[in-house]
mmCIF file of C-alpha atoms and ligand atoms in Angstrom:
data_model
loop_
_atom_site.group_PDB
_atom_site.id
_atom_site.type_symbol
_atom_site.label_atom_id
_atom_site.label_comp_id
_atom_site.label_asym_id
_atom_site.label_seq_id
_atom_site.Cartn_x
_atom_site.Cartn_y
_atom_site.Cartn_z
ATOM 1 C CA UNK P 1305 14.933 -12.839 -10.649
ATOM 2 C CA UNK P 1306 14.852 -16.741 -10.225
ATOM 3 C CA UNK P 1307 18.160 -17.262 -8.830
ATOM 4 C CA UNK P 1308 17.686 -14.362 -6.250
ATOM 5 C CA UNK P 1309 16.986 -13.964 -2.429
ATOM 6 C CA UNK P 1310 13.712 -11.954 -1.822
ATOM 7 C CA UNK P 1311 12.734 -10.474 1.250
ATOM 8 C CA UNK P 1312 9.049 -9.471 2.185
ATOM 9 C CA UNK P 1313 8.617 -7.331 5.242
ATOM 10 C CA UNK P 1314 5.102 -7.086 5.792
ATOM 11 C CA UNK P 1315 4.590 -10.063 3.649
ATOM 12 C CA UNK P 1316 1.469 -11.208 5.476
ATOM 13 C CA UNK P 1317 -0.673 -8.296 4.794
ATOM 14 C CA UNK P 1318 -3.162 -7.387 1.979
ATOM 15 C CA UNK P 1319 -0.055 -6.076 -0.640
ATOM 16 C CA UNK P 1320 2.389 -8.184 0.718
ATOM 17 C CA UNK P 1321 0.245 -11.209 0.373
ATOM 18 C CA UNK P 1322 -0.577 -10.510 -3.431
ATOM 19 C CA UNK P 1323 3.559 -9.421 -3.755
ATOM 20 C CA UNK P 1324 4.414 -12.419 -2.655
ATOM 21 C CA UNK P 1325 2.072 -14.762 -4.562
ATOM 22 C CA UNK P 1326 3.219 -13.357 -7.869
ATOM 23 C CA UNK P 1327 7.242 -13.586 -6.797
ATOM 24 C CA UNK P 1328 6.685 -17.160 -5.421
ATOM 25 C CA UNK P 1329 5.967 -18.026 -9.452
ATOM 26 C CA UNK P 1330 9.378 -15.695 -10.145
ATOM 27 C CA UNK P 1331 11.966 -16.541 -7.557
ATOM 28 C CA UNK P 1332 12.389 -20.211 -5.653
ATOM 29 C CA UNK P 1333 13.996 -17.787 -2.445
ATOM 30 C CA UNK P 1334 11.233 -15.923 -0.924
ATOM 31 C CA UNK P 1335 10.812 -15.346 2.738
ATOM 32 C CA UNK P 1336 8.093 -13.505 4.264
ATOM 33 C CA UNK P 1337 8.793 -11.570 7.609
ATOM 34 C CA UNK P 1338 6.010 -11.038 9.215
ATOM 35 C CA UNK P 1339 5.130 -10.060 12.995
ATOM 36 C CA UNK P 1340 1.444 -10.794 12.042
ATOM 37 C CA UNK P 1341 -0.012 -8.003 14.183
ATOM 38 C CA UNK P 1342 -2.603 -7.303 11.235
ATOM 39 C CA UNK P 1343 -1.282 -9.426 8.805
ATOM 40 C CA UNK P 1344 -3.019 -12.914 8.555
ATOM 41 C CA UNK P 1345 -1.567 -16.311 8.745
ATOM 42 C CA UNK P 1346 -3.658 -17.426 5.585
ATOM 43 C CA UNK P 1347 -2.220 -15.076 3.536
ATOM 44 C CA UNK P 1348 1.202 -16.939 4.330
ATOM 45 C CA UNK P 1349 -0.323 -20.555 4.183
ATOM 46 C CA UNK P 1350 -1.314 -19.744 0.441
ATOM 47 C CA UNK P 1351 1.700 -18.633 -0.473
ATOM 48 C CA UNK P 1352 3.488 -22.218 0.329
ATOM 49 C CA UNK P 1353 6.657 -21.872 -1.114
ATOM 50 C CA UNK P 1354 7.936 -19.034 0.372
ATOM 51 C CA UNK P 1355 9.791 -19.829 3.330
ATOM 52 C CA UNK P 1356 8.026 -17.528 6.735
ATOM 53 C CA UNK P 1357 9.792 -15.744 9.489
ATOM 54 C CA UNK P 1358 7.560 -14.565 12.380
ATOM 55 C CA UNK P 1359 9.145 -11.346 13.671
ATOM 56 C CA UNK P 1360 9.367 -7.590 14.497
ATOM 57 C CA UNK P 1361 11.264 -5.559 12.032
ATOM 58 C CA UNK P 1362 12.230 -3.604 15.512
ATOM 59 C CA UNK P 1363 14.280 -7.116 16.466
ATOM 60 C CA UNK P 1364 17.221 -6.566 14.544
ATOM 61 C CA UNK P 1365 19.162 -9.248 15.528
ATOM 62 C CA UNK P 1366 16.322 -11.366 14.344
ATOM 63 C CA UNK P 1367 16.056 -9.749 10.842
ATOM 64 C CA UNK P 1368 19.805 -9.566 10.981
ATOM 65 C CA UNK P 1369 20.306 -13.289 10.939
ATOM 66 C CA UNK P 1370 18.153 -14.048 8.057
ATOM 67 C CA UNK P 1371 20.122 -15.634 4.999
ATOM 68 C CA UNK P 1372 21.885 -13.054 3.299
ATOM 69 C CA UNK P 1373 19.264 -11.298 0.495
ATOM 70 C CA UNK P 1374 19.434 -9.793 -2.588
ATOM 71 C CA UNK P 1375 16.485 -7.889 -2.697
ATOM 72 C CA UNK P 1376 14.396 -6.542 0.113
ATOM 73 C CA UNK P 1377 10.452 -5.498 -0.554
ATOM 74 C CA UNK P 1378 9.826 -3.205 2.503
ATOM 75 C CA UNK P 1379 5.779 -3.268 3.369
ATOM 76 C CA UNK P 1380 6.157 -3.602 6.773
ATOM 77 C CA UNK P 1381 4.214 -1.134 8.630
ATOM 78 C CA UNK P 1382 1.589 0.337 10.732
ATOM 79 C CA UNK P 1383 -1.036 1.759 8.550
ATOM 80 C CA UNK P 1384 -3.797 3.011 9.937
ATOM 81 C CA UNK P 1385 -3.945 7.075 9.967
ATOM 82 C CA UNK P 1386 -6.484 7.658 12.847
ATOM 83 C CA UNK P 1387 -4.032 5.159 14.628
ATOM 84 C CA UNK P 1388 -1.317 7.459 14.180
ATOM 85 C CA UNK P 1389 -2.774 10.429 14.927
ATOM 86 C CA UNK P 1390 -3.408 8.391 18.784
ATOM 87 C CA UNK P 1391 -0.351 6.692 19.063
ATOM 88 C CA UNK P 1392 2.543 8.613 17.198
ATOM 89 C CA UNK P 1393 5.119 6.869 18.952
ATOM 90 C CA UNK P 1394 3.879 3.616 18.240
ATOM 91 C CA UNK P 1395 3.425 4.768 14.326
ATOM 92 C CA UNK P 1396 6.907 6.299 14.416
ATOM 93 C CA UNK P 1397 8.955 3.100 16.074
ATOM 94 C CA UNK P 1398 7.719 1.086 13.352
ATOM 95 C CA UNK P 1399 7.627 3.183 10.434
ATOM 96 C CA UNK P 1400 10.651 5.084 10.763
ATOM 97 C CA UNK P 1401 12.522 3.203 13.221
ATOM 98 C CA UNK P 1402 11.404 0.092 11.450
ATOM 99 C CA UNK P 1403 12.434 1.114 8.486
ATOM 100 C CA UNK P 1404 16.376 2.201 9.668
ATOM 101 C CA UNK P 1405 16.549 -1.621 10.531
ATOM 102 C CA UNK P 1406 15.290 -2.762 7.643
ATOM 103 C CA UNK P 1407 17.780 -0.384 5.576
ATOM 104 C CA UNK P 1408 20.333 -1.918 8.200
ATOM 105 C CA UNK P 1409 19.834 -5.079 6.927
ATOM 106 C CA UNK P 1410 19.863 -4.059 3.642
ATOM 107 C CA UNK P 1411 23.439 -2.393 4.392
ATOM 108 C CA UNK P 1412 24.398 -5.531 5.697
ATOM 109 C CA UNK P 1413 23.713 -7.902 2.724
ATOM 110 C CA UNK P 1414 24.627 -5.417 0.228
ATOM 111 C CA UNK P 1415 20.768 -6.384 -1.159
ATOM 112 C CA UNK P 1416 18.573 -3.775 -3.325
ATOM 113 C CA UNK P 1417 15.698 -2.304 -1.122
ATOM 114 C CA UNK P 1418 12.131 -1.069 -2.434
ATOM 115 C CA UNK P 1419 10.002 0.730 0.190
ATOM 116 C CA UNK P 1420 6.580 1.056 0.143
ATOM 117 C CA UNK P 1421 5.957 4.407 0.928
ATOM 118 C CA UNK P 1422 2.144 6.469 0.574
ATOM 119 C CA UNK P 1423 0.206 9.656 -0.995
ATOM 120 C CA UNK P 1424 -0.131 10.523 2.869
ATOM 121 C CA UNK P 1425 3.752 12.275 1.934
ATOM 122 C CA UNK P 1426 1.928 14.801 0.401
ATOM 123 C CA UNK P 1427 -0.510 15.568 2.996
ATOM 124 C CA UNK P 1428 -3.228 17.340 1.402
ATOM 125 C CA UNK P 1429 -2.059 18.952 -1.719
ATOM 126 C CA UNK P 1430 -2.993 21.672 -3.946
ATOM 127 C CA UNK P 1431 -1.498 20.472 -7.191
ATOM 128 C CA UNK P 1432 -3.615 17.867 -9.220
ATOM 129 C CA UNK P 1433 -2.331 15.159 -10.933
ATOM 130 C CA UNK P 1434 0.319 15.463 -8.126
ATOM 131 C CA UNK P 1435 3.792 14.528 -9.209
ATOM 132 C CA UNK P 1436 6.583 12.823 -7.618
ATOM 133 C CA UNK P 1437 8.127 16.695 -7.548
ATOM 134 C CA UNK P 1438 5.122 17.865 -5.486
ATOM 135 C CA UNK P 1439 7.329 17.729 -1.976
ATOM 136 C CA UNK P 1440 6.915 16.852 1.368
ATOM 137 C CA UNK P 1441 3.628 18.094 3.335
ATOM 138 C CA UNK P 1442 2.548 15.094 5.441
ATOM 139 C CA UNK P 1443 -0.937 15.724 7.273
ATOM 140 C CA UNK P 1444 -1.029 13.022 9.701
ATOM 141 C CA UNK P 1445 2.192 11.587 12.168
ATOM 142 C CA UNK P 1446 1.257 8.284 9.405
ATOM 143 C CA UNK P 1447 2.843 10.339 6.427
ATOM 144 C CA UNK P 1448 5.954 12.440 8.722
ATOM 145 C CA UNK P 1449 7.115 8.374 9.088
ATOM 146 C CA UNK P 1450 6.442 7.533 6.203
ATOM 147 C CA UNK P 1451 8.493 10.731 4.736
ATOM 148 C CA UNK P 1452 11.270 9.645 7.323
ATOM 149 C CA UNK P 1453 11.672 6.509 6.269
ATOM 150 C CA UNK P 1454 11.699 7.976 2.419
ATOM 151 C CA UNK P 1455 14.497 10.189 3.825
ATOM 152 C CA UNK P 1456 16.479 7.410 5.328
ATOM 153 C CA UNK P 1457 15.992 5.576 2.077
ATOM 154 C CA UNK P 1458 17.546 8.332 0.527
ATOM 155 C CA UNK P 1459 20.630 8.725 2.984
ATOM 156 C CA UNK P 1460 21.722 5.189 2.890
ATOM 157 C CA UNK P 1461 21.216 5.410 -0.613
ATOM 158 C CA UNK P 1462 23.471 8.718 -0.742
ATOM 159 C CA UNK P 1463 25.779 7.699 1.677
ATOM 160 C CA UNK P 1464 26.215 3.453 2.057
ATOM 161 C CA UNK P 1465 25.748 2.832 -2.077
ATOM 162 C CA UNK P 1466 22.200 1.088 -1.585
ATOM 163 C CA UNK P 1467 19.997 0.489 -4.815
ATOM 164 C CA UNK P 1468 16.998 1.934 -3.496
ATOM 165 C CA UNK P 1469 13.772 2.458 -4.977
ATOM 166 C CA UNK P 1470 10.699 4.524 -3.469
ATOM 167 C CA UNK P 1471 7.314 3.635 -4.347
ATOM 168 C CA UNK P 1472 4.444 5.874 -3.424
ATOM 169 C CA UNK P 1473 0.847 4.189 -3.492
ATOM 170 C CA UNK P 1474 -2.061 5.712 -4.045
ATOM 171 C CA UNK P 1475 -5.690 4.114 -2.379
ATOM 172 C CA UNK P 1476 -4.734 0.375 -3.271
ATOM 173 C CA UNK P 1477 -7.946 -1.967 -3.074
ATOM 174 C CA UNK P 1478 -8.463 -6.031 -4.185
ATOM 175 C CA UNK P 1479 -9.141 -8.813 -2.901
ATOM 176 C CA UNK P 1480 -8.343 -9.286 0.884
ATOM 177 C CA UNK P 1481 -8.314 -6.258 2.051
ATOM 178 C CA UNK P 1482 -10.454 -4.065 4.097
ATOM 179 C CA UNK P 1483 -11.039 -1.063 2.757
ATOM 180 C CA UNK P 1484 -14.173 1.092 1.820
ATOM 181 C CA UNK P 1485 -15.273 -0.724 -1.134
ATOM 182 C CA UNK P 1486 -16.123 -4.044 1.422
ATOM 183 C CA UNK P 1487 -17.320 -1.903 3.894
ATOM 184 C CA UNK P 1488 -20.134 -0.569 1.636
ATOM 185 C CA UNK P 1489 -20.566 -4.078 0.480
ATOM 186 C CA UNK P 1490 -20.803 -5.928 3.646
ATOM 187 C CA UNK P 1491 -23.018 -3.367 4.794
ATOM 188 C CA UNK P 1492 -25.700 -3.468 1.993
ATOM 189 C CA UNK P 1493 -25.031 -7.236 2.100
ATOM 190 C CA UNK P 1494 -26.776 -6.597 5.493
ATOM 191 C CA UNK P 1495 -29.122 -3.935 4.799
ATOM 192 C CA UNK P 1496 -29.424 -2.704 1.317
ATOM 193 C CA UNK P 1497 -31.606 0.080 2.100
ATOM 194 C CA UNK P 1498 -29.532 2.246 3.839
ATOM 195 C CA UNK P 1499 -25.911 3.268 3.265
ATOM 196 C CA UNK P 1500 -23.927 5.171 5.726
ATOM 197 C CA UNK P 1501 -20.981 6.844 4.271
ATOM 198 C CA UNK P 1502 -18.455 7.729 7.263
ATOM 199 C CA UNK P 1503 -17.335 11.503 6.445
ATOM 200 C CA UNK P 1504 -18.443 13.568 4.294
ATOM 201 C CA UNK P 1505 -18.319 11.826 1.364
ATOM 202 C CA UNK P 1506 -16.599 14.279 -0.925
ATOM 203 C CA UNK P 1507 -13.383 12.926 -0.296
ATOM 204 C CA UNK P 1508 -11.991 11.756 -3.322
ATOM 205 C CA UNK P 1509 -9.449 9.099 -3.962
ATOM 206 C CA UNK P 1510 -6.926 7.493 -6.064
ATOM 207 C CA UNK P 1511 -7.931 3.864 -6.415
ATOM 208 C CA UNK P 1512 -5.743 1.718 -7.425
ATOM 209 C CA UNK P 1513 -5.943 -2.074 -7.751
ATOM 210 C CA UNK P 1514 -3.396 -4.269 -6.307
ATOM 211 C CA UNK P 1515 -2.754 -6.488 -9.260
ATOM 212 C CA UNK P 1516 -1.586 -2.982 -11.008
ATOM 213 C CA UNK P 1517 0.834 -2.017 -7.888
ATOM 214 C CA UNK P 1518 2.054 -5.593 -7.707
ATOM 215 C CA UNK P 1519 2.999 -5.509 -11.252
ATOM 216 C CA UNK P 1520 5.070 -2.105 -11.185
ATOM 217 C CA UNK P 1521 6.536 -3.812 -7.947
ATOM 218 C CA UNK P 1522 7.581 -6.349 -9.683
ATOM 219 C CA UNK P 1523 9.003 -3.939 -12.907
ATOM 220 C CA UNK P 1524 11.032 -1.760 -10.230
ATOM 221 C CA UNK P 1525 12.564 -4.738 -8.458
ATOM 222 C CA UNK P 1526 14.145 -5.918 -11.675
ATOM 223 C CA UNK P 1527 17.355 -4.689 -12.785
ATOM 224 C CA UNK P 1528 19.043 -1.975 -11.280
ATOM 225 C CA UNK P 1529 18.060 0.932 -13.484
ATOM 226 C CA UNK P 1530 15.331 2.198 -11.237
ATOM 227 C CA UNK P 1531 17.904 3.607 -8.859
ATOM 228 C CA UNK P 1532 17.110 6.504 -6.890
ATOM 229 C CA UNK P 1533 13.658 7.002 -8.430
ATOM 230 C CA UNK P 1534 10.343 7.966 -6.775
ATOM 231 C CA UNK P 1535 7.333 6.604 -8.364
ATOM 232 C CA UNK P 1536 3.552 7.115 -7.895
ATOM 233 C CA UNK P 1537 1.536 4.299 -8.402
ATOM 234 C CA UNK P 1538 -2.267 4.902 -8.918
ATOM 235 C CA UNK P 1539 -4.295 5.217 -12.069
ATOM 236 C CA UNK P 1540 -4.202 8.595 -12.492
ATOM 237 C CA UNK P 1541 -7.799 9.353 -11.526
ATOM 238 C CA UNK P 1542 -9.676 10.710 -8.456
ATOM 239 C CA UNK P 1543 -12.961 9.466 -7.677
ATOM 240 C CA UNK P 1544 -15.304 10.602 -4.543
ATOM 241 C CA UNK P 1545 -16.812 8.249 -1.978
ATOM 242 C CA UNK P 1546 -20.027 9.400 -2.937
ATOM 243 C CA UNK P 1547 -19.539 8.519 -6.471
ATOM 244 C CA UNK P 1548 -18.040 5.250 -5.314
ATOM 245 C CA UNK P 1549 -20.998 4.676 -3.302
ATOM 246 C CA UNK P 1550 -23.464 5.656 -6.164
ATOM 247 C CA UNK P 1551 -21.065 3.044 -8.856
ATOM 248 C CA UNK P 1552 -21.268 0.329 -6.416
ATOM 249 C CA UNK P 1553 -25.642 0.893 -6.301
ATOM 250 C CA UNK P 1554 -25.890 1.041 -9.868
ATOM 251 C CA UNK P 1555 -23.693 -2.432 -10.080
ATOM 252 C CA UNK P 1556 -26.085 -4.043 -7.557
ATOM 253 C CA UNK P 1557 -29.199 -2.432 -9.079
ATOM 254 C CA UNK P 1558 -29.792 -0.373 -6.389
ATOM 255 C CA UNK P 1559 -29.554 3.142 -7.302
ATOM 256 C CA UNK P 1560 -33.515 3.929 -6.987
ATOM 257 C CA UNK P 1561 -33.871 1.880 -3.721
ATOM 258 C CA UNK P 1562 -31.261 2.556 -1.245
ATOM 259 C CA UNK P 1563 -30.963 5.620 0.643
ATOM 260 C CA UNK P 1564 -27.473 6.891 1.283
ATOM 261 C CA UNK P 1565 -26.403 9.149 4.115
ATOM 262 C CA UNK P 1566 -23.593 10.745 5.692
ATOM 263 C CA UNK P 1567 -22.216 11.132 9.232
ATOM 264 C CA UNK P 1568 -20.313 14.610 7.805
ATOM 265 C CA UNK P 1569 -17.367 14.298 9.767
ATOM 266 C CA UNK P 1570 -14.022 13.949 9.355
ATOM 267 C CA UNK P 1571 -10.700 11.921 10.898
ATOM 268 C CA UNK P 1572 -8.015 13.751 12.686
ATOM 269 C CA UNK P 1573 -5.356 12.853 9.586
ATOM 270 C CA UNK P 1574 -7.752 12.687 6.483
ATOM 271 C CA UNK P 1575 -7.170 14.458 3.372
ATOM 272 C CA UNK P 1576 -9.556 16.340 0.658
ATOM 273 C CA UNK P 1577 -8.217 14.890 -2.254
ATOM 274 C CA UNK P 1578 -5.853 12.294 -4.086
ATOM 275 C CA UNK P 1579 -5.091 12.112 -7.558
ATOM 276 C CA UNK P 1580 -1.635 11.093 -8.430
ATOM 277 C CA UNK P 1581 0.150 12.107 -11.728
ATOM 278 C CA UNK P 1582 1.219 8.755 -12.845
ATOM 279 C CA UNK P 1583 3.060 9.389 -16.353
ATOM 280 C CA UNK P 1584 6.542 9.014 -15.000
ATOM 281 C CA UNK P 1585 5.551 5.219 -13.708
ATOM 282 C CA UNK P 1586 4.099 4.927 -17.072
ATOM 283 C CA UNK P 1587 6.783 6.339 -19.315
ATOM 284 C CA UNK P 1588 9.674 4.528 -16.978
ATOM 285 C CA UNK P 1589 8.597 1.315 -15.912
ATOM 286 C CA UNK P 1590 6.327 0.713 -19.500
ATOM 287 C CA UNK P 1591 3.192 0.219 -16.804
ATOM 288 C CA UNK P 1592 -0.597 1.035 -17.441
ATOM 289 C CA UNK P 1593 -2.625 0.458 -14.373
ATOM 290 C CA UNK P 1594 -5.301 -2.137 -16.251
ATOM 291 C CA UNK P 1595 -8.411 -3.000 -13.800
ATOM 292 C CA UNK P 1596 -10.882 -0.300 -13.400
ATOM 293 C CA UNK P 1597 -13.255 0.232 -10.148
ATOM 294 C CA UNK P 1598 -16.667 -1.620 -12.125
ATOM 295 C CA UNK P 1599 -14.050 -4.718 -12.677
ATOM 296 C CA UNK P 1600 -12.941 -4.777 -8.751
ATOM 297 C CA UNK P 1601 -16.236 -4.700 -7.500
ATOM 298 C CA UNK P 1602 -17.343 -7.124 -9.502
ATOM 299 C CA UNK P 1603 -14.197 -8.983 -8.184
ATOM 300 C CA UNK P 1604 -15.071 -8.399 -4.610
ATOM 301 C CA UNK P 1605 -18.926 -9.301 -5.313
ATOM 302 C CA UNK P 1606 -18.429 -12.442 -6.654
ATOM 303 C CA UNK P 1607 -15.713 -13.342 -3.819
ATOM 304 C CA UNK P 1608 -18.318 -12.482 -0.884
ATOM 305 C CA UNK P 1609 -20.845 -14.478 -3.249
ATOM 306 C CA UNK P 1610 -22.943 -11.713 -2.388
ATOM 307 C CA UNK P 1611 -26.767 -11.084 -4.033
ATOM 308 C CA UNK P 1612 -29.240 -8.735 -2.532
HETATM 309 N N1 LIG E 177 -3.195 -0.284 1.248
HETATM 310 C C1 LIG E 177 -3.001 0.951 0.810
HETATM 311 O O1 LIG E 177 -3.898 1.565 0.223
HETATM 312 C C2 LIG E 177 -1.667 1.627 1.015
HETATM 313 C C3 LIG E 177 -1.533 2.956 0.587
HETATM 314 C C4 LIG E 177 -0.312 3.585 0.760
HETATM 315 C C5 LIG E 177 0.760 2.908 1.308
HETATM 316 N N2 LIG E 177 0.613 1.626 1.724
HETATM 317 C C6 LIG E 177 1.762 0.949 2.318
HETATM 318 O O2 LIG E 177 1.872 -0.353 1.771
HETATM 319 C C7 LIG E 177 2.394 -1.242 2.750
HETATM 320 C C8 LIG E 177 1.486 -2.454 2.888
HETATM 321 O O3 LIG E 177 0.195 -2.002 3.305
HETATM 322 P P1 LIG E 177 -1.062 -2.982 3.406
HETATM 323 O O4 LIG E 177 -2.235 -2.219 2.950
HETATM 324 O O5 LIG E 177 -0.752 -4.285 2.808
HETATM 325 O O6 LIG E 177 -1.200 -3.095 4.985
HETATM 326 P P2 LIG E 177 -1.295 -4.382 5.946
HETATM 327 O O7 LIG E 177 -1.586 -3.892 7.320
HETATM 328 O O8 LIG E 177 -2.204 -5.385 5.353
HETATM 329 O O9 LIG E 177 0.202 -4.936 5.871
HETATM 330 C C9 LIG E 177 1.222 -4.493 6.727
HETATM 331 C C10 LIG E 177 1.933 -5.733 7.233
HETATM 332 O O10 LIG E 177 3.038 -5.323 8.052
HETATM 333 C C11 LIG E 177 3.080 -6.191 9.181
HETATM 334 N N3 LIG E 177 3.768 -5.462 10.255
HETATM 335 C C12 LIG E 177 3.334 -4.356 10.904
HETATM 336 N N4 LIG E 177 4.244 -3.991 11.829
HETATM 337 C C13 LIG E 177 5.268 -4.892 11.748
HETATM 338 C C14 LIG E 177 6.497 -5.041 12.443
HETATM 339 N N5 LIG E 177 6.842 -4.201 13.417
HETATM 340 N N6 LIG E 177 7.306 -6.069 12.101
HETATM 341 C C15 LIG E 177 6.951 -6.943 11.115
HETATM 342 N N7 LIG E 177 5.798 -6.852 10.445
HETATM 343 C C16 LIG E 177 4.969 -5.832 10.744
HETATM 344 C C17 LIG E 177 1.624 -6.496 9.500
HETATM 345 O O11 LIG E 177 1.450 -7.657 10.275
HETATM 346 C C18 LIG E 177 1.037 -6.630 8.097
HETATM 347 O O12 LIG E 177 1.117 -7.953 7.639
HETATM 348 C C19 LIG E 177 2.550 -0.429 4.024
HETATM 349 O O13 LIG E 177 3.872 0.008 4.131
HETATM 350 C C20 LIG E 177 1.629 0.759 3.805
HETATM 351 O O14 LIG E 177 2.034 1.887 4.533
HETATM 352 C C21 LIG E 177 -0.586 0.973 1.601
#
């Protein structure tokens, strides 16, 4: 991959930052495209030898004239489900518009695209482990764009030649992000008493870490053998808020002191239940997901320096 031109849409967020840090030891031609409107200009700062382009994947000409590219990482997009569910248009422009220009690009410079696509393309299924086979059933206008932009994948794959490569993630969580793991955290940091678990606390999720995802990003990106394939990336296991909650007191020694509660309501959007079936990631790509939910907590504890 050294001599090659790599593209990272989205480059500035949570994945895209950890994507990026890892290629920047791989490939002296990164650039990071970026319209920053959640991604973070730190994450670009520490990533200092990839070169960064501020813009809109929705401004083609922009993304057009970028130095021709050999391969394209496609994170780009709006990812927030409740979001979605209030602003489809907005979630559809850049997720399935978005991605068209993107591929457009991609058509253009001949390059090899990988797109970063989500469980929320299955909606809320009633297979478990659910495979790559498992179909389209998106719950929320977040997973209809993200199964459009799969589809488009697909055509200009079909149709214009494209080496394309779908990746499907699971509930990815590290360092730098914002998910439900530092939410608990920051809010026994505050008050370890009391624990308020938004929802009901039976869903159940996929967690993977971003290291692992980074690391089949990387194994997909390489060569061109991947072609055409669909891969879940999680670990393969489903664990419930409530149990996340109770692993997370019984790191901090809290289990017999704080008191955890639920609001018992749901999101327009959310689903029951994810658990991906991972063994065709693992039997293709050679790829075992290797940091476990104690081990990222841990992470994210010592990060936040936090002690209660
Ligand atoms: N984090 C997860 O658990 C998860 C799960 C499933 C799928 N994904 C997918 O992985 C990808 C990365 O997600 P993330 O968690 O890093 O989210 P993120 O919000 O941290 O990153 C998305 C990035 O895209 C950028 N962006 C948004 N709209 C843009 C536009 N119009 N033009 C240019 N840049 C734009 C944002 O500024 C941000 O830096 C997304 O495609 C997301 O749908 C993430």
């Amino acid at each position: 991959m050294d001599e090659q031109k790599v593209l990272v849409t989205g480059g500035a967020g949570f994945i895209g930052y950890h994507l990026c840090r890892k290629l920047s030891t791989i490939t002296g031609n990164l650039t990071i495209y970026d319209d920053l409107s959640s991604g973070k200009i730190e994450n670009v700062n520490d990533v200092p030898s990839a070169k960064f382009v501020k813009g809109d994947i929705l401004d083609l000409q922009t993304l057009c004239g970028l130095p021709k590219q050999d391969l394209i990482y496609h994170l780009a997009a709006q990812v927030v489900v409740p979001y979605s569910m209030e602003n489809p248009l907005i979630d559809f422009e850049t997720n399935a518009k978005g991605t068209v220009y993107v591929l457009e690009k991609a058509r253009k410079d001949d390059a090899k695209v990988v797109f970063a696509s989500s469980a929320a393309v299955y909606g809320n299924p009633s297979v478990f482990p659910t495979p790559e086979t498992y179909g389209f059933h998106p719950f929320s206008c977040y997973g209809l764009s993200k199964v459009v932009g799969e589809e488009y994948c697909q055509m200009y794959r079909d149709q214009y030649g494209l080496d394309i490569v779908i990746t499907r993630f699971a509930n990815v969580y590290g360092l730098r992000c914002h998910g439900v793991i530092h939410d608990f955290l920051d809010k026994l940091a505050k008050n370890p008493n009391k624990l308020e678990i938004i929802g009901t606390g039976k869903q159940s999720r996929d967690f993977v870490h971003v290291s692992d995802v980074v690391e089949a990003l990387l194994r997909v990106g390489a060569g061109d053998k991947f072609n055409g394939e669909i891969y879940n990336l999680g670990v393969g296991k489903s664990t419930s808020i409530l149990e996340l909650a109770q692993l997370i007191l019984t790191i901090l020694g809290l289990q017999n002191r704080t008191i955890v509660t639920t609001t018992n309501q749901s999101w327009q959007g959310d689903v029951t239940k994810i658990w991906f079936d991972i063994s065709k990631a693992q039997k293709d790509l050679n790829w075992v997901p290797k940091v476990t939910l104690e081990d990222s907590i841990n992470e994210v504890i010592a990060d936040r320096k936090i002690s209660i």
